[in-house]
Amino acid sequence: MRNEPIIGPLTSSPVIHRYASNPILTAADLPYPSTLVFNAGVTKYQGKYVIVFRNDYGDYANNHYFDGTNLGLAFSNDGIHWDVQPQPCFALSGGERATGTITRAYDPRLTVIEGRCYMTFAVDTLHGVRGGVAVTEDFEHWEILSISVPENRNMVLFPERIGGKYVRLERPMPVYGRGGRERFDIWLSDSPDLAYWGNSAFILGVEDVPYANLKIGPAAPPVKTAEGWLTTFHAVDLDPARGKNGWEERWQKRYTTGVMLLNLDNPHQIVGIYPFPLMAPEAPYEIGGGFRNGVIFPGGMILEETGEVKFYYGAADTVTCLATADVEELVGLCNGKVG
Ligand code: BMA
């Protein structure tokens, strides 16, 4: 890392309330092999809450690697207590070096658009990280609509078309053009059909986020408010002084969450952004005992009719947690009126 300042201690905004019985989903809840249950997408579909979560499985303690990753599925009536389905619902595998094929899918996000449920996900291949978009009607059969070229991931779909086009936020990974470092930013693309994506535009740079010194990326799919699209992003800072901070020998990154408001008709335009973290790792399950401590990674955000916003996030890359906030307070943070 060159020239970037070390970011000191960070705290969460007081508008955030962590669910007292966190975590809401862990490996112990799964009826199939599981080690880490985290980075989930959540939506409301046909009257139920649906969660699709990342499941990394294998005996990491002895082998120092995971055997694989699949995506698990659960339903809920309250968004808190989950009925985990007996089998994972999605997995990609393969890995032929000659064709650059897929080795795994992970970090799902769910968005309902015009009554259909879409999932975006990251795809590791032997020739780079790609971003996928799929659609389902039953969470068992998935039609893959597109998978990007490398290097791109953290795609989140807006829940409605804007100007007739589907829109997504995304996070390309331009290592060559950013001096060989992970200086990654948030971009936006649109599509007539969810297969072909273009009109790509820069939205927010890592330099614009005072509590990041490495990279940023979209978090959960945006929700609509009267004052704009309310959306979260993850922000990463690195401190070489951090040593063993999880199961690996070294984990020097911290993942916090930011929040911003985008213009409803022209989401390229940032209406407001909170200059401090919305969430920073503080709770015991966020800062200790996990695979990678100090990580908060939201993938789901639901705006309830009461004005409560539910945030679903991976904690320490190990478990799935819930936090809530009032939508007006969140909008106020972005507009500089609260906090
Ligand atoms: C990112 C992704 C996420 C993960 C995070 C922290 O690069 O791999 O899945 O939660 O790192 O390890």
mmCIF file of C-alpha atoms and ligand atoms in Angstrom:
data_model
loop_
_atom_site.group_PDB
_atom_site.id
_atom_site.type_symbol
_atom_site.label_atom_id
_atom_site.label_comp_id
_atom_site.label_asym_id
_atom_site.label_seq_id
_atom_site.Cartn_x
_atom_site.Cartn_y
_atom_site.Cartn_z
ATOM 1 C CA MET A 1 0.000 0.000 0.000
ATOM 2 C CA ARG A 2 1.402 3.409 -0.960
ATOM 3 C CA ASN A 3 0.459 6.806 0.447
ATOM 4 C CA GLU A 4 -2.953 5.779 1.705
ATOM 5 C CA PRO A 5 -3.458 6.778 5.344
ATOM 6 C CA ILE A 6 -4.119 4.127 7.956
ATOM 7 C CA ILE A 7 -7.737 4.361 9.116
ATOM 8 C CA GLY A 8 -8.064 4.269 12.890
ATOM 9 C CA PRO A 9 -10.890 2.949 15.064
ATOM 10 C CA LEU A 10 -14.370 3.141 13.533
ATOM 11 C CA THR A 11 -17.814 2.826 15.109
ATOM 12 C CA SER A 12 -21.317 2.217 13.747
ATOM 13 C CA SER A 13 -23.925 4.951 13.418
ATOM 14 C CA PRO A 14 -26.297 5.148 16.396
ATOM 15 C CA VAL A 15 -29.255 4.640 13.994
ATOM 16 C CA ILE A 16 -28.209 0.972 13.620
ATOM 17 C CA HIS A 17 -29.693 -1.637 15.971
ATOM 18 C CA ARG A 18 -28.173 -5.084 15.913
ATOM 19 C CA TYR A 19 -30.654 -7.905 16.501
ATOM 20 C CA ALA A 20 -30.141 -9.033 20.106
ATOM 21 C CA SER A 21 -30.119 -12.752 19.221
ATOM 22 C CA ASN A 22 -27.595 -12.534 16.384
ATOM 23 C CA PRO A 23 -26.494 -14.548 14.515
ATOM 24 C CA ILE A 24 -29.731 -15.535 12.762
ATOM 25 C CA LEU A 25 -28.207 -18.343 10.679
ATOM 26 C CA THR A 26 -25.081 -20.432 11.238
ATOM 27 C CA ALA A 27 -23.502 -23.685 10.063
ATOM 28 C CA ALA A 28 -25.273 -25.479 12.933
ATOM 29 C CA ASP A 29 -28.653 -24.716 11.300
ATOM 30 C CA LEU A 30 -27.856 -26.618 8.099
ATOM 31 C CA PRO A 31 -28.796 -30.264 7.472
ATOM 32 C CA TYR A 32 -25.848 -30.722 5.050
ATOM 33 C CA PRO A 33 -22.091 -30.134 5.361
ATOM 34 C CA SER A 34 -21.331 -26.569 6.346
ATOM 35 C CA THR A 35 -18.533 -24.566 7.915
ATOM 36 C CA LEU A 36 -19.350 -20.906 7.136
ATOM 37 C CA VAL A 37 -22.850 -19.483 6.464
ATOM 38 C CA PHE A 38 -22.570 -15.862 5.370
ATOM 39 C CA ASN A 39 -22.952 -13.169 2.681
ATOM 40 C CA ALA A 40 -26.620 -13.859 1.967
ATOM 41 C CA GLY A 41 -29.131 -12.289 -0.391
ATOM 42 C CA VAL A 42 -32.605 -11.719 1.050
ATOM 43 C CA THR A 43 -35.885 -10.618 -0.486
ATOM 44 C CA LYS A 44 -39.638 -10.913 -0.039
ATOM 45 C CA TYR A 45 -41.215 -13.142 -2.673
ATOM 46 C CA GLN A 46 -44.796 -14.368 -2.846
ATOM 47 C CA GLY A 47 -45.530 -13.436 0.766
ATOM 48 C CA LYS A 48 -42.416 -14.979 2.366
ATOM 49 C CA TYR A 49 -38.929 -13.860 3.183
ATOM 50 C CA VAL A 50 -36.391 -15.810 1.125
ATOM 51 C CA ILE A 51 -32.710 -16.065 1.948
ATOM 52 C CA VAL A 52 -30.036 -17.551 -0.297
ATOM 53 C CA PHE A 53 -26.787 -17.795 1.616
ATOM 54 C CA ARG A 54 -23.215 -18.721 0.862
ATOM 55 C CA ASN A 55 -22.101 -21.995 2.414
ATOM 56 C CA ASP A 56 -18.399 -22.825 2.470
ATOM 57 C CA TYR A 57 -17.875 -26.394 3.660
ATOM 58 C CA GLY A 58 -14.912 -28.564 4.578
ATOM 59 C CA ASP A 59 -12.551 -29.239 7.443
ATOM 60 C CA TYR A 60 -10.611 -25.983 7.335
ATOM 61 C CA ALA A 61 -9.096 -26.501 10.773
ATOM 62 C CA ASN A 62 -7.192 -29.581 9.589
ATOM 63 C CA ASN A 63 -6.844 -29.029 5.850
ATOM 64 C CA HIS A 64 -6.404 -25.231 5.673
ATOM 65 C CA TYR A 65 -8.777 -25.118 2.720
ATOM 66 C CA PHE A 66 -12.500 -25.492 2.109
ATOM 67 C CA ASP A 67 -13.789 -28.432 0.071
ATOM 68 C CA GLY A 68 -16.241 -26.229 -1.796
ATOM 69 C CA THR A 69 -18.959 -23.596 -1.820
ATOM 70 C CA ASN A 70 -22.666 -23.912 -2.538
ATOM 71 C CA LEU A 71 -25.669 -21.668 -1.983
ATOM 72 C CA GLY A 72 -28.276 -22.671 0.605
ATOM 73 C CA LEU A 73 -31.938 -21.690 0.772
ATOM 74 C CA ALA A 74 -34.342 -20.900 3.605
ATOM 75 C CA PHE A 75 -37.800 -19.350 3.964
ATOM 76 C CA SER A 76 -39.247 -17.292 6.803
ATOM 77 C CA ASN A 77 -42.488 -15.625 7.862
ATOM 78 C CA ASP A 78 -40.806 -12.929 9.966
ATOM 79 C CA GLY A 79 -37.372 -12.435 8.394
ATOM 80 C CA ILE A 80 -35.722 -13.675 11.580
ATOM 81 C CA HIS A 81 -36.504 -17.389 12.046
ATOM 82 C CA TRP A 82 -35.646 -19.551 9.052
ATOM 83 C CA ASP A 83 -36.870 -22.846 7.688
ATOM 84 C CA VAL A 84 -33.691 -24.152 6.062
ATOM 85 C CA GLN A 85 -34.376 -26.331 3.010
ATOM 86 C CA PRO A 86 -32.864 -29.844 2.962
ATOM 87 C CA GLN A 87 -30.489 -29.273 0.030
ATOM 88 C CA PRO A 88 -28.383 -26.415 -1.311
ATOM 89 C CA CYS A 89 -30.212 -24.655 -4.161
ATOM 90 C CA PHE A 90 -27.349 -23.595 -6.422
ATOM 91 C CA ALA A 91 -23.757 -24.566 -7.124
ATOM 92 C CA LEU A 92 -21.408 -24.198 -10.055
ATOM 93 C CA SER A 93 -18.373 -26.402 -10.394
ATOM 94 C CA GLY A 94 -15.929 -27.589 -12.973
ATOM 95 C CA GLY A 95 -12.602 -25.959 -13.495
ATOM 96 C CA GLU A 96 -10.967 -26.803 -16.816
ATOM 97 C CA ARG A 97 -7.966 -24.515 -17.116
ATOM 98 C CA ALA A 98 -7.971 -24.668 -20.918
ATOM 99 C CA THR A 99 -11.457 -23.190 -21.153
ATOM 100 C CA GLY A 100 -11.358 -20.948 -18.096
ATOM 101 C CA THR A 101 -14.428 -22.643 -16.701
ATOM 102 C CA ILE A 102 -16.184 -21.997 -13.476
ATOM 103 C CA THR A 103 -15.007 -23.280 -10.136
ATOM 104 C CA ARG A 104 -17.679 -21.850 -7.817
ATOM 105 C CA ALA A 105 -20.505 -19.327 -7.327
ATOM 106 C CA TYR A 106 -20.824 -17.236 -4.153
ATOM 107 C CA ASP A 107 -22.056 -13.990 -2.531
ATOM 108 C CA PRO A 108 -25.660 -14.109 -3.873
ATOM 109 C CA ARG A 109 -28.004 -11.103 -3.911
ATOM 110 C CA LEU A 110 -31.748 -11.378 -4.593
ATOM 111 C CA THR A 111 -33.999 -8.800 -6.274
ATOM 112 C CA VAL A 112 -37.647 -9.114 -7.304
ATOM 113 C CA ILE A 113 -38.369 -7.175 -10.493
ATOM 114 C CA GLU A 114 -41.888 -7.170 -11.951
ATOM 115 C CA GLY A 115 -42.770 -10.282 -9.939
ATOM 116 C CA ARG A 116 -39.747 -12.376 -10.980
ATOM 117 C CA CYS A 117 -36.917 -13.249 -8.597
ATOM 118 C CA TYR A 118 -33.394 -12.635 -9.849
ATOM 119 C CA MET A 119 -30.104 -13.608 -8.270
ATOM 120 C CA THR A 120 -26.750 -11.998 -8.912
ATOM 121 C CA PHE A 121 -23.622 -13.811 -7.784
ATOM 122 C CA ALA A 122 -19.856 -13.872 -8.051
ATOM 123 C CA VAL A 123 -18.230 -16.622 -10.082
ATOM 124 C CA ASP A 124 -14.663 -17.789 -9.620
ATOM 125 C CA THR A 125 -13.100 -19.230 -12.737
ATOM 126 C CA LEU A 126 -9.592 -20.357 -13.473
ATOM 127 C CA HIS A 127 -9.213 -17.218 -15.588
ATOM 128 C CA GLY A 128 -10.666 -14.579 -13.317
ATOM 129 C CA VAL A 129 -13.647 -13.518 -11.221
ATOM 130 C CA ARG A 130 -16.927 -12.927 -13.086
ATOM 131 C CA GLY A 131 -20.395 -11.681 -12.156
ATOM 132 C CA GLY A 132 -23.573 -13.619 -12.965
ATOM 133 C CA VAL A 133 -27.288 -12.898 -13.238
ATOM 134 C CA ALA A 134 -29.887 -15.695 -12.996
ATOM 135 C CA VAL A 135 -33.663 -15.946 -12.641
ATOM 136 C CA THR A 136 -35.840 -18.535 -10.899
ATOM 137 C CA GLU A 137 -39.466 -19.333 -10.243
ATOM 138 C CA ASP A 138 -39.036 -22.072 -7.654
ATOM 139 C CA PHE A 139 -35.501 -21.604 -6.199
ATOM 140 C CA GLU A 140 -34.657 -25.020 -7.594
ATOM 141 C CA HIS A 141 -34.280 -24.330 -11.310
ATOM 142 C CA TRP A 142 -32.221 -21.320 -12.323
ATOM 143 C CA GLU A 143 -31.799 -19.845 -15.763
ATOM 144 C CA ILE A 144 -28.456 -18.072 -16.089
ATOM 145 C CA LEU A 145 -29.008 -14.903 -18.098
ATOM 146 C CA SER A 146 -25.476 -13.562 -18.210
ATOM 147 C CA ILE A 147 -21.996 -13.969 -16.769
ATOM 148 C CA SER A 148 -19.630 -11.050 -17.267
ATOM 149 C CA VAL A 149 -16.070 -11.149 -18.500
ATOM 150 C CA PRO A 150 -13.439 -10.999 -15.726
ATOM 151 C CA GLU A 151 -12.847 -8.953 -13.542
ATOM 152 C CA ASN A 152 -16.181 -7.875 -12.117
ATOM 153 C CA ARG A 153 -18.448 -8.874 -9.227
ATOM 154 C CA ASN A 154 -20.665 -7.512 -6.395
ATOM 155 C CA MET A 155 -23.479 -6.875 -8.863
ATOM 156 C CA VAL A 156 -26.795 -5.706 -7.391
ATOM 157 C CA LEU A 157 -29.958 -5.148 -9.416
ATOM 158 C CA PHE A 158 -32.334 -2.232 -8.905
ATOM 159 C CA PRO A 159 -35.857 -3.550 -8.142
ATOM 160 C CA GLU A 160 -37.449 -1.820 -11.118
ATOM 161 C CA ARG A 161 -36.527 -0.648 -14.592
ATOM 162 C CA ILE A 162 -35.375 2.953 -14.861
ATOM 163 C CA GLY A 163 -36.045 4.698 -18.165
ATOM 164 C CA GLY A 164 -37.130 1.311 -19.542
ATOM 165 C CA LYS A 165 -33.789 -0.357 -18.736
ATOM 166 C CA TYR A 166 -32.686 -2.838 -16.093
ATOM 167 C CA VAL A 167 -29.947 -1.285 -13.984
ATOM 168 C CA ARG A 168 -27.223 -2.717 -11.798
ATOM 169 C CA LEU A 169 -24.441 -1.460 -9.596
ATOM 170 C CA GLU A 170 -21.219 -3.422 -9.956
ATOM 171 C CA ARG A 171 -17.596 -3.488 -8.959
ATOM 172 C CA PRO A 172 -14.983 -4.037 -11.652
ATOM 173 C CA MET A 173 -11.508 -5.017 -10.433
ATOM 174 C CA PRO A 174 -9.046 -3.038 -12.561
ATOM 175 C CA VAL A 175 -5.719 -4.142 -11.078
ATOM 176 C CA TYR A 176 -3.601 -3.148 -14.116
ATOM 177 C CA GLY A 177 -5.153 0.296 -14.483
ATOM 178 C CA ARG A 178 -5.027 1.022 -10.742
ATOM 179 C CA GLY A 179 -1.324 0.467 -10.194
ATOM 180 C CA GLY A 180 -1.485 -3.220 -9.282
ATOM 181 C CA ARG A 181 -3.445 -2.590 -6.101
ATOM 182 C CA GLU A 182 -7.037 -3.328 -5.077
ATOM 183 C CA ARG A 183 -8.186 0.266 -5.721
ATOM 184 C CA PHE A 184 -11.705 -0.716 -6.774
ATOM 185 C CA ASP A 185 -14.760 1.514 -7.239
ATOM 186 C CA ILE A 186 -18.529 1.321 -7.805
ATOM 187 C CA TRP A 187 -19.913 1.472 -11.348
ATOM 188 C CA LEU A 188 -23.377 1.288 -12.887
ATOM 189 C CA SER A 189 -24.500 -0.451 -16.088
ATOM 190 C CA ASP A 190 -27.862 -0.903 -17.771
ATOM 191 C CA SER A 191 -29.428 -3.566 -19.935
ATOM 192 C CA PRO A 192 -32.469 -4.026 -22.169
ATOM 193 C CA ASP A 193 -32.836 -7.703 -21.206
ATOM 194 C CA LEU A 194 -30.538 -8.590 -18.232
ATOM 195 C CA ALA A 195 -28.231 -10.419 -20.660
ATOM 196 C CA TYR A 196 -26.424 -7.608 -22.466
ATOM 197 C CA TRP A 197 -24.969 -4.914 -20.230
ATOM 198 C CA GLY A 198 -23.558 -1.570 -21.313
ATOM 199 C CA ASN A 199 -23.565 2.209 -20.865
ATOM 200 C CA SER A 200 -21.188 1.549 -17.966
ATOM 201 C CA ALA A 201 -20.553 4.613 -15.833
ATOM 202 C CA PHE A 202 -18.424 5.430 -12.804
ATOM 203 C CA ILE A 203 -20.468 6.195 -9.658
ATOM 204 C CA LEU A 204 -18.266 6.331 -6.552
ATOM 205 C CA GLY A 205 -14.503 5.999 -6.093
ATOM 206 C CA VAL A 206 -12.622 4.556 -3.148
ATOM 207 C CA GLU A 207 -11.029 8.019 -2.837
ATOM 208 C CA ASP A 208 -14.487 9.425 -2.056
ATOM 209 C CA VAL A 209 -14.934 7.274 1.048
ATOM 210 C CA PRO A 210 -12.947 8.677 4.001
ATOM 211 C CA TYR A 211 -13.038 5.425 5.980
ATOM 212 C CA ALA A 212 -11.702 3.243 3.120
ATOM 213 C CA ASN A 213 -8.094 3.056 1.982
ATOM 214 C CA LEU A 214 -8.334 -0.008 -0.268
ATOM 215 C CA LYS A 215 -11.559 -0.763 -2.175
ATOM 216 C CA ILE A 216 -15.322 -0.348 -2.126
ATOM 217 C CA GLY A 217 -18.180 -2.288 -3.715
ATOM 218 C CA PRO A 218 -21.981 -2.492 -3.794
ATOM 219 C CA ALA A 219 -23.558 -4.300 -0.832
ATOM 220 C CA ALA A 220 -27.328 -5.029 -0.888
ATOM 221 C CA PRO A 221 -29.691 -4.194 -3.781
ATOM 222 C CA PRO A 222 -31.105 -0.639 -3.421
ATOM 223 C CA VAL A 223 -34.540 0.122 -1.954
ATOM 224 C CA LYS A 224 -36.805 2.906 -3.206
ATOM 225 C CA THR A 225 -37.621 5.890 -0.978
ATOM 226 C CA ALA A 226 -39.344 9.163 -1.852
ATOM 227 C CA GLU A 227 -35.959 10.905 -1.706
ATOM 228 C CA GLY A 228 -33.961 8.472 -3.809
ATOM 229 C CA TRP A 229 -32.610 4.949 -4.094
ATOM 230 C CA LEU A 230 -31.199 4.092 -0.690
ATOM 231 C CA THR A 231 -28.244 1.786 -1.065
ATOM 232 C CA THR A 232 -25.360 0.382 0.952
ATOM 233 C CA PHE A 233 -21.818 -0.442 -0.051
ATOM 234 C CA HIS A 234 -18.918 -2.166 1.587
ATOM 235 C CA ALA A 235 -15.735 -0.200 2.256
ATOM 236 C CA VAL A 236 -12.402 -1.853 2.982
ATOM 237 C CA ASP A 237 -9.387 -0.551 4.825
ATOM 238 C CA LEU A 238 -6.087 -2.303 5.203
ATOM 239 C CA ASP A 239 -3.626 -1.954 8.043
ATOM 240 C CA PRO A 240 -0.329 -3.850 7.656
ATOM 241 C CA ALA A 241 -0.014 -3.802 11.466
ATOM 242 C CA ARG A 242 -2.917 -6.245 11.721
ATOM 243 C CA GLY A 243 -1.688 -9.784 12.073
ATOM 244 C CA LYS A 244 -3.517 -12.996 12.840
ATOM 245 C CA ASN A 245 -7.152 -12.017 13.033
ATOM 246 C CA GLY A 246 -9.082 -15.200 12.293
ATOM 247 C CA TRP A 247 -8.243 -18.671 11.106
ATOM 248 C CA GLU A 248 -5.570 -17.607 8.634
ATOM 249 C CA GLU A 249 -2.050 -16.526 9.523
ATOM 250 C CA ARG A 250 -2.728 -12.948 8.469
ATOM 251 C CA TRP A 251 -5.892 -10.938 7.882
ATOM 252 C CA GLN A 252 -5.174 -7.251 7.538
ATOM 253 C CA LYS A 253 -8.456 -5.986 6.074
ATOM 254 C CA ARG A 254 -11.544 -4.561 7.752
ATOM 255 C CA TYR A 255 -14.934 -4.408 5.992
ATOM 256 C CA THR A 256 -17.337 -1.634 7.018
ATOM 257 C CA THR A 257 -20.640 -0.541 5.447
ATOM 258 C CA GLY A 258 -21.488 2.821 3.911
ATOM 259 C CA VAL A 259 -24.842 4.266 2.852
ATOM 260 C CA MET A 260 -25.845 6.655 0.067
ATOM 261 C CA LEU A 261 -28.865 7.929 -1.792
ATOM 262 C CA LEU A 262 -29.042 7.883 -5.611
ATOM 263 C CA ASN A 263 -31.329 9.964 -7.806
ATOM 264 C CA LEU A 264 -34.548 8.075 -8.578
ATOM 265 C CA ASP A 265 -34.644 8.866 -12.307
ATOM 266 C CA ASN A 266 -30.920 9.122 -12.873
ATOM 267 C CA PRO A 267 -29.165 6.750 -10.432
ATOM 268 C CA HIS A 268 -25.765 7.861 -11.784
ATOM 269 C CA GLN A 269 -26.216 10.901 -9.602
ATOM 270 C CA ILE A 270 -25.437 10.663 -5.879
ATOM 271 C CA VAL A 271 -28.018 12.722 -3.997
ATOM 272 C CA GLY A 272 -26.294 12.299 -0.646
ATOM 273 C CA ILE A 273 -23.762 10.110 1.111
ATOM 274 C CA TYR A 274 -23.047 9.626 4.805
ATOM 275 C CA PRO A 275 -19.346 10.476 5.383
ATOM 276 C CA PHE A 276 -18.936 7.940 8.222
ATOM 277 C CA PRO A 277 -19.554 4.179 8.344
ATOM 278 C CA LEU A 278 -23.137 3.062 8.770
ATOM 279 C CA MET A 279 -21.790 -0.136 10.307
ATOM 280 C CA ALA A 280 -18.311 -0.963 11.523
ATOM 281 C CA PRO A 281 -17.302 -4.283 13.128
ATOM 282 C CA GLU A 282 -17.951 -4.011 16.876
ATOM 283 C CA ALA A 283 -20.112 -6.902 18.105
ATOM 284 C CA PRO A 284 -18.320 -10.002 19.460
ATOM 285 C CA TYR A 285 -19.414 -12.098 16.433
ATOM 286 C CA GLU A 286 -18.017 -9.416 14.101
ATOM 287 C CA ILE A 287 -14.618 -8.925 15.713
ATOM 288 C CA GLY A 288 -13.740 -12.357 17.090
ATOM 289 C CA GLY A 289 -14.024 -16.117 16.736
ATOM 290 C CA GLY A 290 -14.581 -16.098 12.971
ATOM 291 C CA PHE A 291 -12.767 -17.123 9.815
ATOM 292 C CA ARG A 292 -11.934 -13.494 8.977
ATOM 293 C CA ASN A 293 -12.637 -11.170 11.865
ATOM 294 C CA GLY A 294 -13.524 -7.533 11.329
ATOM 295 C CA VAL A 295 -15.792 -8.174 8.347
ATOM 296 C CA ILE A 296 -19.340 -6.876 7.857
ATOM 297 C CA PHE A 297 -20.680 -7.760 4.403
ATOM 298 C CA PRO A 298 -24.370 -6.876 3.779
ATOM 299 C CA GLY A 299 -26.164 -8.592 0.891
ATOM 300 C CA GLY A 300 -29.835 -8.027 1.768
ATOM 301 C CA MET A 301 -31.853 -4.933 2.659
ATOM 302 C CA ILE A 302 -35.634 -4.947 3.097
ATOM 303 C CA LEU A 303 -37.795 -1.851 3.582
ATOM 304 C CA GLU A 304 -40.858 -2.811 5.632
ATOM 305 C CA GLU A 305 -44.169 -0.931 5.444
ATOM 306 C CA THR A 306 -43.529 0.316 8.994
ATOM 307 C CA GLY A 307 -40.430 2.187 7.814
ATOM 308 C CA GLU A 308 -38.091 -0.342 9.417
ATOM 309 C CA VAL A 309 -35.151 -1.373 7.250
ATOM 310 C CA LYS A 310 -33.726 -4.833 7.820
ATOM 311 C CA PHE A 311 -30.064 -5.329 6.917
ATOM 312 C CA TYR A 312 -28.775 -8.874 6.484
ATOM 313 C CA TYR A 313 -25.031 -9.212 6.620
ATOM 314 C CA GLY A 314 -22.233 -11.715 6.860
ATOM 315 C CA ALA A 315 -20.223 -11.294 10.078
ATOM 316 C CA ALA A 316 -16.556 -12.298 10.207
ATOM 317 C CA ASP A 317 -17.127 -14.349 6.990
ATOM 318 C CA THR A 318 -18.640 -16.966 9.319
ATOM 319 C CA VAL A 319 -22.295 -16.326 10.279
ATOM 320 C CA THR A 320 -25.340 -14.411 9.026
ATOM 321 C CA CYS A 321 -26.688 -11.508 11.098
ATOM 322 C CA LEU A 322 -29.496 -8.942 11.150
ATOM 323 C CA ALA A 323 -29.527 -5.235 12.009
ATOM 324 C CA THR A 324 -32.355 -2.721 11.682
ATOM 325 C CA ALA A 325 -32.729 1.033 11.263
ATOM 326 C CA ASP A 326 -35.486 3.516 10.529
ATOM 327 C CA VAL A 327 -35.665 4.525 6.868
ATOM 328 C CA GLU A 328 -36.100 8.229 7.633
ATOM 329 C CA GLU A 329 -32.999 8.188 9.810
ATOM 330 C CA LEU A 330 -31.027 6.452 7.057
ATOM 331 C CA VAL A 331 -32.155 9.017 4.483
ATOM 332 C CA GLY A 332 -31.307 11.722 7.041
ATOM 333 C CA LEU A 333 -27.753 10.370 7.380
ATOM 334 C CA CYS A 334 -27.291 10.609 3.613
ATOM 335 C CA ASN A 335 -28.715 14.118 3.496
ATOM 336 C CA GLY A 336 -26.582 15.322 6.384
ATOM 337 C CA LYS A 337 -29.590 15.841 8.642
ATOM 338 C CA VAL A 338 -29.020 13.106 11.257
ATOM 339 C CA GLY A 339 -26.050 11.564 12.992
HETATM 340 C C1 BMA B 1 -14.319 -10.308 -0.488
HETATM 341 C C2 BMA B 1 -15.280 -11.412 -0.884
HETATM 342 C C3 BMA B 1 -16.331 -11.612 0.189
HETATM 343 C C4 BMA B 1 -15.715 -11.690 1.573
HETATM 344 C C5 BMA B 1 -14.744 -10.565 1.802
HETATM 345 C C6 BMA B 1 -14.010 -10.651 3.117
HETATM 346 O O1 BMA B 1 -13.246 -10.184 -1.376
HETATM 347 O O2 BMA B 1 -14.547 -12.611 -1.066
HETATM 348 O O3 BMA B 1 -16.991 -12.824 -0.082
HETATM 349 O O4 BMA B 1 -16.737 -11.611 2.537
HETATM 350 O O5 BMA B 1 -13.783 -10.555 0.772
HETATM 351 O O6 BMA B 1 -13.221 -11.813 3.177
#
